[in-house]
Amino acid sequence: MEWNLPMIKKNFIASRIKDHKSNIVTKMWDIQQKLDDVIAMGRGDTDLDTPRHIIDAGIKALNNGATHYTHPMGMPELRKEICKDIINNGGASYNEDEIVVTAGGQEAMFAIALGILNSGDEIIAVAPGYNPYFQAAELAEAIPVMANTYIDNNFAMSAEAVEPLITNKTKILVIINPCNPTGAVTPYEEILKLSKLAIKHDLIVISDEIYSRLTFGNHLAQPVAVLPEMFERTITLNGFSKAYCMTGWRVGYFAAPKNLITHLGEIHHGFAICAPAVSQHAALAALQGPQDCVREMKKIMQERCDILCKGLDEINIPYSEPQGGYYVYANVSKSGLSATNFCLRLLEEGKVIIYPGSLYGDHCDDFVRFSLTQPAEKIKTAVSRIQRVVSNI
Ligand code: PLP
């Protein structure tokens, strides 16, 4: 018997994003394997290592026997620390039994989608946005609806654009602030309007705040659960991967009112039993230790961003203002190529990997995402390679 996708999972036949993604990413991997000295600015995983004191805490924990399962919802001392940290960062006041520590924010997304969405429900998510939200929705047999954002207002979400998308089947609204891939920070006033919409239409909001510590200049990302009447309908999703350079540790969390947490925590338990014990100890050290490492990282990202933007200015490639996260989102349509073909040419001829925005549900194929995941010198080299490829085009 030969298996095919619809037989394996009804409805998970692949959205245009998934189709496109598997094609382009596989193609890029194939090309990259044949090349040396490729500068990787595709994946959202920085070259910076986890700060030393966090690694040491992990090693110490292992030596002290942290090799077992923990409490399914996460070590109580870590959950307590997370509650304090959320408040310190302007968020809502949660109890430790309103937190679930997960194997990265990614696991949280799938636990939430599978735990809340029924077949045919609709979930509105910012687009371009982090594409696993769309995949998680499809896996739950729900319908992902793209809330498109545009360069005219620097890819901020707008309540005005979201409201017409709401139907009687809409159950969840996903806000990613700052947003991946656009680096947009949706301003406070708009977050407030979006939260009023959620109240008016009785929606659950997933507020993805994973980049909230990494904002540039005066931009600040407003936590959602702390806004009036939003606590009971908000799931706050966050993690340690980005701010503490801990992508490989696989530790994140979500926070929500008790009634939701009890149910969603059970799903997490089924998925993972618990987040890795060693990583939970490291996460605890990240929160309890000095925060200079986060400030230092922000400085490094700002410097890299400035170098890249200056280079793009010189080549005449426009981009939206990077306000947070570690991405620059640029429009390459002047090259005469689609963003997808631009990425392929840049890899083949310039040995730089970047991703097309269409991977993230962008409605057009004009934009590319640069990840600031290489040291300044390499970014400079990448800029000169881009310049060469662009002049050949
Ligand atoms: N949310 C956003 C917006 C992301 O960009 C990512 C990863 O790139 C995640 C969540 C998941 O991160 P992790 O699973 O490493 O915590």
Tab-separated table of C-alpha atoms and ligand atoms in Angstrom:
chain	number	residue	atom	x	y	z
A	1	MET	CA	0.000	0.000	0.000
A	2	GLU	CA	1.280	3.443	-0.896
A	3	TRP	CA	0.598	6.274	1.544
A	4	ASN	CA	-0.186	9.779	0.426
A	5	LEU	CA	-0.726	12.974	2.370
A	6	PRO	CA	-4.542	13.072	2.463
A	7	MET	CA	-4.531	9.478	3.717
A	8	ILE	CA	-2.094	10.345	6.471
A	9	LYS	CA	-3.922	13.413	7.668
A	10	LYS	CA	-7.172	14.613	6.232
A	11	ASN	CA	-7.021	18.310	5.351
A	12	PHE	CA	-3.317	18.662	6.089
A	13	ILE	CA	-2.753	18.687	2.374
A	14	ALA	CA	-0.508	21.700	2.580
A	15	SER	CA	-1.355	25.318	2.203
A	16	ARG	CA	0.347	27.401	-0.416
A	17	ILE	CA	2.907	28.274	2.228
A	18	LYS	CA	3.773	24.691	3.004
A	19	ASP	CA	3.986	23.700	-0.650
A	20	HIS	CA	6.110	26.674	-1.425
A	21	LYS	CA	8.203	26.237	1.678
A	22	SER	CA	9.102	22.626	1.101
A	23	ASN	CA	10.055	23.408	-2.494
A	24	ILE	CA	12.187	26.438	-1.888
A	25	VAL	CA	13.836	25.323	1.327
A	26	THR	CA	14.729	21.923	-0.134
A	27	LYS	CA	16.068	23.589	-3.244
A	28	MET	CA	18.209	25.947	-1.179
A	29	TRP	CA	19.566	23.101	0.932
A	30	ASP	CA	20.484	21.201	-2.221
A	31	ILE	CA	22.311	24.191	-3.689
A	32	GLN	CA	24.049	25.037	-0.427
A	33	GLN	CA	25.457	21.538	-0.055
A	34	LYS	CA	27.465	22.009	-3.230
A	35	LEU	CA	28.963	25.340	-2.135
A	36	ASP	CA	31.711	26.399	0.295
A	37	ASP	CA	31.805	29.540	2.373
A	38	VAL	CA	28.101	30.279	2.327
A	39	ILE	CA	27.003	33.172	4.587
A	40	ALA	CA	23.868	31.994	6.373
A	41	MET	CA	21.398	34.804	6.979
A	42	GLY	CA	18.346	32.627	6.512
A	43	ARG	CA	17.457	30.876	9.726
A	44	GLY	CA	16.502	32.831	12.834
A	45	ASP	CA	19.291	31.344	14.912
A	46	THR	CA	22.054	33.727	15.906
A	47	ASP	CA	25.750	32.841	15.756
A	48	LEU	CA	26.054	34.184	19.331
A	49	ASP	CA	26.445	31.463	21.933
A	50	THR	CA	24.395	31.177	25.102
A	51	PRO	CA	25.959	33.430	27.798
A	52	ARG	CA	28.524	31.598	29.937
A	53	HIS	CA	26.667	31.804	33.258
A	54	ILE	CA	23.620	30.131	31.693
A	55	ILE	CA	25.686	27.293	30.216
A	56	ASP	CA	27.421	26.840	33.573
A	57	ALA	CA	24.067	26.607	35.334
A	58	GLY	CA	23.055	23.871	32.899
A	59	ILE	CA	26.281	21.941	33.486
A	60	LYS	CA	25.933	22.322	37.244
A	61	ALA	CA	22.348	21.119	37.107
A	62	LEU	CA	23.332	18.027	35.141
A	63	ASN	CA	26.107	17.267	37.611
A	64	ASN	CA	23.559	17.613	40.400
A	65	GLY	CA	21.226	15.099	38.819
A	66	ALA	CA	18.876	17.143	36.632
A	67	THR	CA	18.555	14.170	34.322
A	68	HIS	CA	14.940	13.295	35.080
A	69	TYR	CA	11.458	14.446	34.197
A	70	THR	CA	10.318	17.544	36.036
A	71	HIS	CA	6.825	18.654	37.020
A	72	PRO	CA	4.867	18.458	33.719
A	73	MET	CA	4.054	22.178	33.814
A	74	GLY	CA	7.692	23.075	34.531
A	75	MET	CA	9.845	23.373	37.660
A	76	PRO	CA	7.863	25.436	40.211
A	77	GLU	CA	10.862	27.719	40.908
A	78	LEU	CA	11.165	28.473	37.176
A	79	ARG	CA	7.442	29.174	36.858
A	80	LYS	CA	7.642	31.528	39.858
A	81	GLU	CA	10.555	33.349	38.232
A	82	ILE	CA	8.684	33.583	34.924
A	83	CYS	CA	5.730	35.219	36.724
A	84	LYS	CA	8.061	37.831	38.233
A	85	ASP	CA	9.747	38.389	34.901
A	86	ILE	CA	6.456	38.948	33.055
A	87	ILE	CA	5.514	41.668	35.567
A	88	ASN	CA	8.982	43.228	35.410
A	89	ASN	CA	8.544	43.549	31.675
A	90	GLY	CA	5.212	45.340	31.926
A	91	GLY	CA	3.039	42.236	31.584
A	92	ALA	CA	0.126	40.807	33.551
A	93	SER	CA	0.181	39.251	36.979
A	94	TYR	CA	0.088	35.451	36.601
A	95	ASN	CA	0.205	32.755	39.262
A	96	GLU	CA	2.720	29.985	38.821
A	97	ASP	CA	-0.122	27.558	38.053
A	98	GLU	CA	-1.004	29.716	35.063
A	99	ILE	CA	2.331	28.987	33.348
A	100	VAL	CA	3.321	25.965	31.255
A	101	VAL	CA	7.015	25.550	30.434
A	102	THR	CA	7.360	23.971	26.991
A	103	ALA	CA	10.030	22.611	24.666
A	104	GLY	CA	10.361	26.013	22.993
A	105	GLY	CA	7.631	28.434	22.024
A	106	GLN	CA	7.113	26.249	18.981
A	107	GLU	CA	5.695	23.385	21.036
A	108	ALA	CA	3.378	25.847	22.744
A	109	MET	CA	1.936	26.932	19.387
A	110	PHE	CA	0.951	23.404	18.429
A	111	ALA	CA	-0.396	22.518	21.890
A	112	ILE	CA	-2.551	25.659	21.833
A	113	ALA	CA	-3.831	25.139	18.284
A	114	LEU	CA	-4.658	21.469	18.818
A	115	GLY	CA	-6.182	22.184	22.199
A	116	ILE	CA	-8.469	25.003	21.092
A	117	LEU	CA	-9.275	24.763	17.405
A	118	ASN	CA	-11.970	22.463	16.060
A	119	SER	CA	-12.279	21.461	12.447
A	120	GLY	CA	-13.527	24.466	10.441
A	121	ASP	CA	-12.681	27.090	13.064
A	122	GLU	CA	-10.842	30.116	11.762
A	123	ILE	CA	-7.650	31.603	13.145
A	124	ILE	CA	-6.540	35.029	12.018
A	125	ALA	CA	-2.777	35.520	12.085
A	126	VAL	CA	-0.550	38.396	11.110
A	127	ALA	CA	1.006	37.960	7.656
A	128	PRO	CA	3.808	38.001	6.847
A	129	GLY	CA	4.217	36.197	10.133
A	130	TYR	CA	5.811	33.183	11.725
A	131	ASN	CA	4.499	30.385	9.496
A	132	PRO	CA	4.175	27.525	12.046
A	133	TYR	CA	1.001	29.241	13.293
A	134	PHE	CA	-0.582	28.515	9.911
A	135	GLN	CA	0.689	24.933	9.959
A	136	ALA	CA	-0.528	24.355	13.511
A	137	ALA	CA	-3.965	25.623	12.446
A	138	GLU	CA	-4.053	23.240	9.506
A	139	LEU	CA	-2.988	20.323	11.635
A	140	ALA	CA	-5.986	21.105	13.829
A	141	GLU	CA	-8.116	21.119	10.645
A	142	ALA	CA	-8.847	24.792	11.192
A	143	ILE	CA	-8.641	27.522	8.590
A	144	PRO	CA	-5.768	29.993	8.749
A	145	VAL	CA	-6.765	33.486	7.650
A	146	MET	CA	-3.993	35.925	6.804
A	147	ALA	CA	-4.186	39.414	8.296
A	148	ASN	CA	-1.973	41.051	5.702
A	149	THR	CA	0.273	43.897	6.722
A	150	TYR	CA	1.973	46.293	4.337
A	151	ILE	CA	5.124	48.349	4.038
A	152	ASP	CA	3.030	51.596	3.930
A	153	ASN	CA	2.659	51.386	7.689
A	154	ASN	CA	5.847	49.454	8.269
A	155	PHE	CA	4.055	46.095	8.536
A	156	ALA	CA	2.257	47.023	11.750
A	157	MET	CA	-1.002	45.161	12.370
A	158	SER	CA	-4.143	47.212	12.112
A	159	ALA	CA	-7.500	46.589	13.746
A	160	GLU	CA	-9.168	48.163	10.726
A	161	ALA	CA	-7.678	45.492	8.450
A	162	VAL	CA	-8.429	42.652	10.874
A	163	GLU	CA	-12.109	43.408	11.607
A	164	PRO	CA	-13.466	42.516	8.122
A	165	LEU	CA	-11.745	39.121	8.398
A	166	ILE	CA	-13.711	38.152	11.496
A	167	THR	CA	-16.582	35.711	10.927
A	168	ASN	CA	-18.721	33.677	13.298
A	169	LYS	CA	-16.128	30.913	12.934
A	170	THR	CA	-13.169	33.015	14.076
A	171	LYS	CA	-11.801	31.740	17.345
A	172	ILE	CA	-8.216	32.979	17.653
A	173	LEU	CA	-6.289	36.105	16.717
A	174	VAL	CA	-2.495	35.772	16.583
A	175	ILE	CA	-0.426	38.884	17.287
A	176	ILE	CA	3.359	38.616	16.933
A	177	ASN	CA	5.012	41.688	18.378
A	178	PRO	CA	7.780	42.368	17.376
A	179	CYS	CA	7.060	40.367	14.284
A	180	ASN	CA	9.124	37.775	12.474
A	181	PRO	CA	9.909	38.169	9.517
A	182	THR	CA	9.191	41.900	9.230
A	183	GLY	CA	10.835	43.244	12.390
A	184	ALA	CA	7.704	45.387	12.850
A	185	VAL	CA	6.546	46.583	16.235
A	186	THR	CA	2.801	47.200	16.248
A	187	PRO	CA	2.256	50.440	18.229
A	188	TYR	CA	0.425	50.528	21.557
A	189	GLU	CA	-2.692	52.265	20.161
A	190	GLU	CA	-3.177	49.551	17.547
A	191	ILE	CA	-2.629	46.742	20.089
A	192	LEU	CA	-5.289	48.395	22.233
A	193	LYS	CA	-7.709	48.521	19.277
A	194	LEU	CA	-6.970	44.875	18.430
A	195	SER	CA	-7.691	43.884	22.005
A	196	LYS	CA	-11.012	45.756	21.897
A	197	LEU	CA	-11.845	43.831	18.729
A	198	ALA	CA	-11.053	40.576	20.502
A	199	ILE	CA	-13.416	41.536	23.323
A	200	LYS	CA	-16.159	42.655	20.926
A	201	HIS	CA	-16.006	39.411	18.909
A	202	ASP	CA	-15.157	37.121	21.809
A	203	LEU	CA	-11.814	35.931	20.429
A	204	ILE	CA	-8.868	34.309	22.147
A	205	VAL	CA	-5.637	36.202	21.479
A	206	ILE	CA	-2.286	34.478	21.211
A	207	SER	CA	0.242	37.181	21.960
A	208	ASP	CA	3.657	36.005	20.764
A	209	GLU	CA	6.124	38.127	22.713
A	210	ILE	CA	9.274	36.120	22.009
A	211	TYR	CA	11.145	39.137	20.578
A	212	SER	CA	9.764	41.652	23.077
A	213	ARG	CA	13.137	42.223	24.757
A	214	LEU	CA	14.778	42.851	21.409
A	215	THR	CA	13.405	46.175	20.236
A	216	PHE	CA	15.406	48.912	18.563
A	217	GLY	CA	15.461	52.633	19.443
A	218	ASN	CA	12.369	53.831	21.303
A	219	HIS	CA	10.105	51.045	20.119
A	220	LEU	CA	8.341	49.076	22.818
A	221	ALA	CA	6.168	46.013	22.337
A	222	GLN	CA	3.035	46.197	24.486
A	223	PRO	CA	2.150	42.940	26.298
A	224	VAL	CA	-1.503	42.102	25.624
A	225	ALA	CA	-2.747	40.217	28.712
A	226	VAL	CA	-2.259	43.269	30.942
A	227	LEU	CA	-4.666	45.429	28.908
A	228	PRO	CA	-8.198	45.977	30.279
A	229	GLU	CA	-10.377	42.813	30.180
A	230	MET	CA	-7.736	40.930	28.199
A	231	PHE	CA	-6.310	38.608	30.856
A	232	GLU	CA	-9.069	36.013	30.574
A	233	ARG	CA	-8.822	35.753	26.771
A	234	THR	CA	-5.065	36.030	26.190
A	235	ILE	CA	-2.436	33.337	25.873
A	236	THR	CA	0.997	34.887	26.217
A	237	LEU	CA	3.699	32.935	24.394
A	238	ASN	CA	7.358	33.523	25.059
A	239	GLY	CA	10.685	31.738	25.268
A	240	PHE	CA	14.388	31.887	25.927
A	241	SER	CA	15.694	31.130	22.414
A	242	LYS	CA	15.982	34.666	21.160
A	243	ALA	CA	16.800	37.045	24.031
A	244	TYR	CA	19.238	34.614	25.697
A	245	CYS	CA	20.599	32.924	22.532
A	246	MET	CA	19.218	29.566	23.672
A	247	THR	CA	17.693	28.159	20.486
A	248	GLY	CA	19.235	24.719	20.952
A	249	TRP	CA	18.074	24.301	24.547
A	250	ARG	CA	14.434	24.116	23.513
A	251	VAL	CA	12.744	25.950	26.317
A	252	GLY	CA	9.860	28.403	26.214
A	253	TYR	CA	6.492	28.865	27.867
A	254	PHE	CA	2.943	30.033	27.604
A	255	ALA	CA	0.829	31.756	30.201
A	256	ALA	CA	-2.950	31.814	30.351
A	257	PRO	CA	-5.807	31.835	32.861
A	258	LYS	CA	-6.244	28.658	34.902
A	259	ASN	CA	-9.209	27.202	32.970
A	260	LEU	CA	-7.244	27.246	29.708
A	261	ILE	CA	-3.954	26.188	31.264
A	262	THR	CA	-5.347	23.056	32.868
A	263	HIS	CA	-6.584	21.835	29.510
A	264	LEU	CA	-3.646	23.004	27.365
A	265	GLY	CA	-1.104	21.827	29.942
A	266	GLU	CA	-2.487	18.306	29.550
A	267	ILE	CA	-1.826	18.477	25.819
A	268	HIS	CA	1.720	19.670	26.472
A	269	HIS	CA	2.098	16.752	28.884
A	270	GLY	CA	1.010	14.402	26.122
A	271	PHE	CA	3.440	15.955	23.629
A	272	ALA	CA	6.562	16.249	25.723
A	273	ILE	CA	5.903	15.085	29.332
A	274	CYS	CA	7.932	18.138	30.309
A	275	ALA	CA	10.503	20.539	28.892
A	276	PRO	CA	14.102	19.251	29.235
A	277	ALA	CA	15.167	19.483	32.896
A	278	VAL	CA	18.639	20.816	32.123
A	279	SER	CA	17.180	23.555	29.932
A	280	GLN	CA	14.743	24.590	32.643
A	281	HIS	CA	17.665	25.056	35.055
A	282	ALA	CA	19.480	27.090	32.419
A	283	ALA	CA	16.345	29.179	31.826
A	284	LEU	CA	16.100	29.826	35.561
A	285	ALA	CA	19.695	31.075	35.545
A	286	ALA	CA	18.888	33.265	32.544
A	287	LEU	CA	16.095	35.001	34.457
A	288	GLN	CA	17.857	35.170	37.813
A	289	GLY	CA	21.264	36.195	36.478
A	290	PRO	CA	22.518	39.565	35.258
A	291	GLN	CA	20.644	40.943	32.259
A	292	ASP	CA	23.671	42.659	30.694
A	293	CYS	CA	23.816	39.831	28.157
A	294	VAL	CA	20.432	40.860	26.736
A	295	ARG	CA	21.471	44.506	26.549
A	296	GLU	CA	24.750	43.477	24.916
A	297	MET	CA	22.923	41.359	22.365
A	298	LYS	CA	20.582	44.221	21.511
A	299	LYS	CA	23.605	46.434	20.929
A	300	ILE	CA	25.211	43.846	18.678
A	301	MET	CA	21.991	43.392	16.695
A	302	GLN	CA	21.581	47.149	16.290
A	303	GLU	CA	25.153	47.425	14.980
A	304	ARG	CA	24.614	44.580	12.520
A	305	CYS	CA	21.326	46.079	11.449
A	306	ASP	CA	22.954	49.453	10.763
A	307	ILE	CA	25.669	47.821	8.645
A	308	LEU	CA	23.173	45.846	6.608
A	309	CYS	CA	20.796	48.783	6.124
A	310	LYS	CA	23.644	51.064	5.038
A	311	GLY	CA	24.695	48.418	2.511
A	312	LEU	CA	21.128	48.018	1.222
A	313	ASP	CA	20.847	51.812	0.879
A	314	GLU	CA	23.970	51.818	-1.271
A	315	ILE	CA	22.578	49.093	-3.523
A	316	ASN	CA	19.232	50.867	-3.618
A	317	ILE	CA	17.238	48.029	-2.079
A	318	PRO	CA	14.396	49.480	0.038
A	319	TYR	CA	13.388	47.923	3.357
A	320	SER	CA	10.944	48.590	6.157
A	321	GLU	CA	12.256	50.126	9.376
A	322	PRO	CA	13.602	47.287	11.544
A	323	GLN	CA	11.997	47.986	14.930
A	324	GLY	CA	12.585	44.720	16.755
A	325	GLY	CA	13.617	41.082	16.534
A	326	TYR	CA	16.712	40.390	14.479
A	327	TYR	CA	15.493	40.749	10.938
A	328	VAL	CA	15.541	43.185	8.041
A	329	TYR	CA	12.697	42.869	5.543
A	330	ALA	CA	13.598	44.228	2.118
A	331	ASN	CA	11.857	44.695	-1.209
A	332	VAL	CA	13.894	43.257	-4.083
A	333	SER	CA	11.308	43.748	-6.827
A	334	LYS	CA	13.461	46.409	-8.532
A	335	SER	CA	15.828	43.594	-9.481
A	336	GLY	CA	13.154	42.388	-11.893
A	337	LEU	CA	13.179	38.982	-10.177
A	338	SER	CA	10.630	37.510	-7.839
A	339	ALA	CA	11.902	37.391	-4.245
A	340	THR	CA	12.093	33.597	-4.515
A	341	ASN	CA	14.283	33.740	-7.613
A	342	PHE	CA	16.328	36.535	-6.084
A	343	CYS	CA	17.115	34.291	-3.101
A	344	LEU	CA	18.077	31.421	-5.406
A	345	ARG	CA	20.343	33.658	-7.534
A	346	LEU	CA	21.929	35.199	-4.455
A	347	LEU	CA	22.722	31.763	-3.103
A	348	GLU	CA	24.022	30.330	-6.360
A	349	GLU	CA	26.055	33.340	-7.430
A	350	GLY	CA	26.748	35.187	-4.194
A	351	LYS	CA	26.770	32.398	-1.630
A	352	VAL	CA	24.459	34.226	0.773
A	353	ILE	CA	21.336	32.516	2.117
A	354	ILE	CA	18.271	34.610	2.819
A	355	TYR	CA	14.592	33.625	2.683
A	356	PRO	CA	11.730	34.968	0.560
A	357	GLY	CA	8.886	36.597	2.484
A	358	SER	CA	6.402	34.286	0.780
A	359	LEU	CA	7.619	31.566	3.164
A	360	TYR	CA	5.948	33.613	5.876
A	361	GLY	CA	2.648	34.022	4.082
A	362	ASP	CA	3.454	37.332	2.391
A	363	HIS	CA	0.762	37.923	-0.212
A	364	CYS	CA	3.373	38.994	-2.784
A	365	ASP	CA	6.746	37.604	-3.801
A	366	ASP	CA	8.653	40.894	-3.568
A	367	PHE	CA	10.260	40.775	-0.127
A	368	VAL	CA	13.152	38.882	1.425
A	369	ARG	CA	14.102	38.419	5.046
A	370	PHE	CA	17.684	38.960	6.182
A	371	SER	CA	18.500	37.459	9.584
A	372	LEU	CA	21.125	39.375	11.527
A	373	THR	CA	22.683	36.116	12.578
A	374	GLN	CA	26.258	36.708	11.404
A	375	PRO	CA	29.079	38.831	12.820
A	376	ALA	CA	29.452	42.387	11.488
A	377	GLU	CA	32.404	41.489	9.244
A	378	LYS	CA	30.458	38.708	7.559
A	379	ILE	CA	27.495	41.008	7.048
A	380	LYS	CA	29.840	43.436	5.305
A	381	THR	CA	31.037	40.604	3.055
A	382	ALA	CA	27.432	39.581	2.431
A	383	VAL	CA	26.620	43.157	1.386
A	384	SER	CA	29.440	43.215	-1.166
A	385	ARG	CA	28.328	39.841	-2.524
A	386	ILE	CA	24.754	41.104	-2.837
A	387	GLN	CA	26.060	44.176	-4.628
A	388	ARG	CA	27.923	41.983	-7.129
A	389	VAL	CA	24.929	39.731	-7.765
A	390	VAL	CA	22.568	42.690	-8.127
A	391	SER	CA	24.840	44.358	-10.662
A	392	ASN	CA	24.933	41.105	-12.664
A	393	ILE	CA	21.157	40.952	-12.634
B	1	PLP	N1	7.653	32.756	17.805
B	1	PLP	C1	8.285	33.407	16.820
B	1	PLP	C2	7.708	34.674	16.309
B	1	PLP	C3	9.479	32.893	16.285
B	1	PLP	O1	10.109	33.566	15.320
B	1	PLP	C4	9.977	31.682	16.788
B	1	PLP	C5	11.197	31.098	16.224
B	1	PLP	O2	11.835	31.588	15.318
B	1	PLP	C6	9.265	31.040	17.806
B	1	PLP	C7	8.115	31.616	18.297
B	1	PLP	C8	9.687	29.705	18.362
B	1	PLP	O3	10.902	29.763	19.012
B	1	PLP	P1	11.378	28.633	20.001
B	1	PLP	O4	10.589	27.404	19.705
B	1	PLP	O5	12.826	28.441	19.720
B	1	PLP	O6	11.085	29.135	21.393
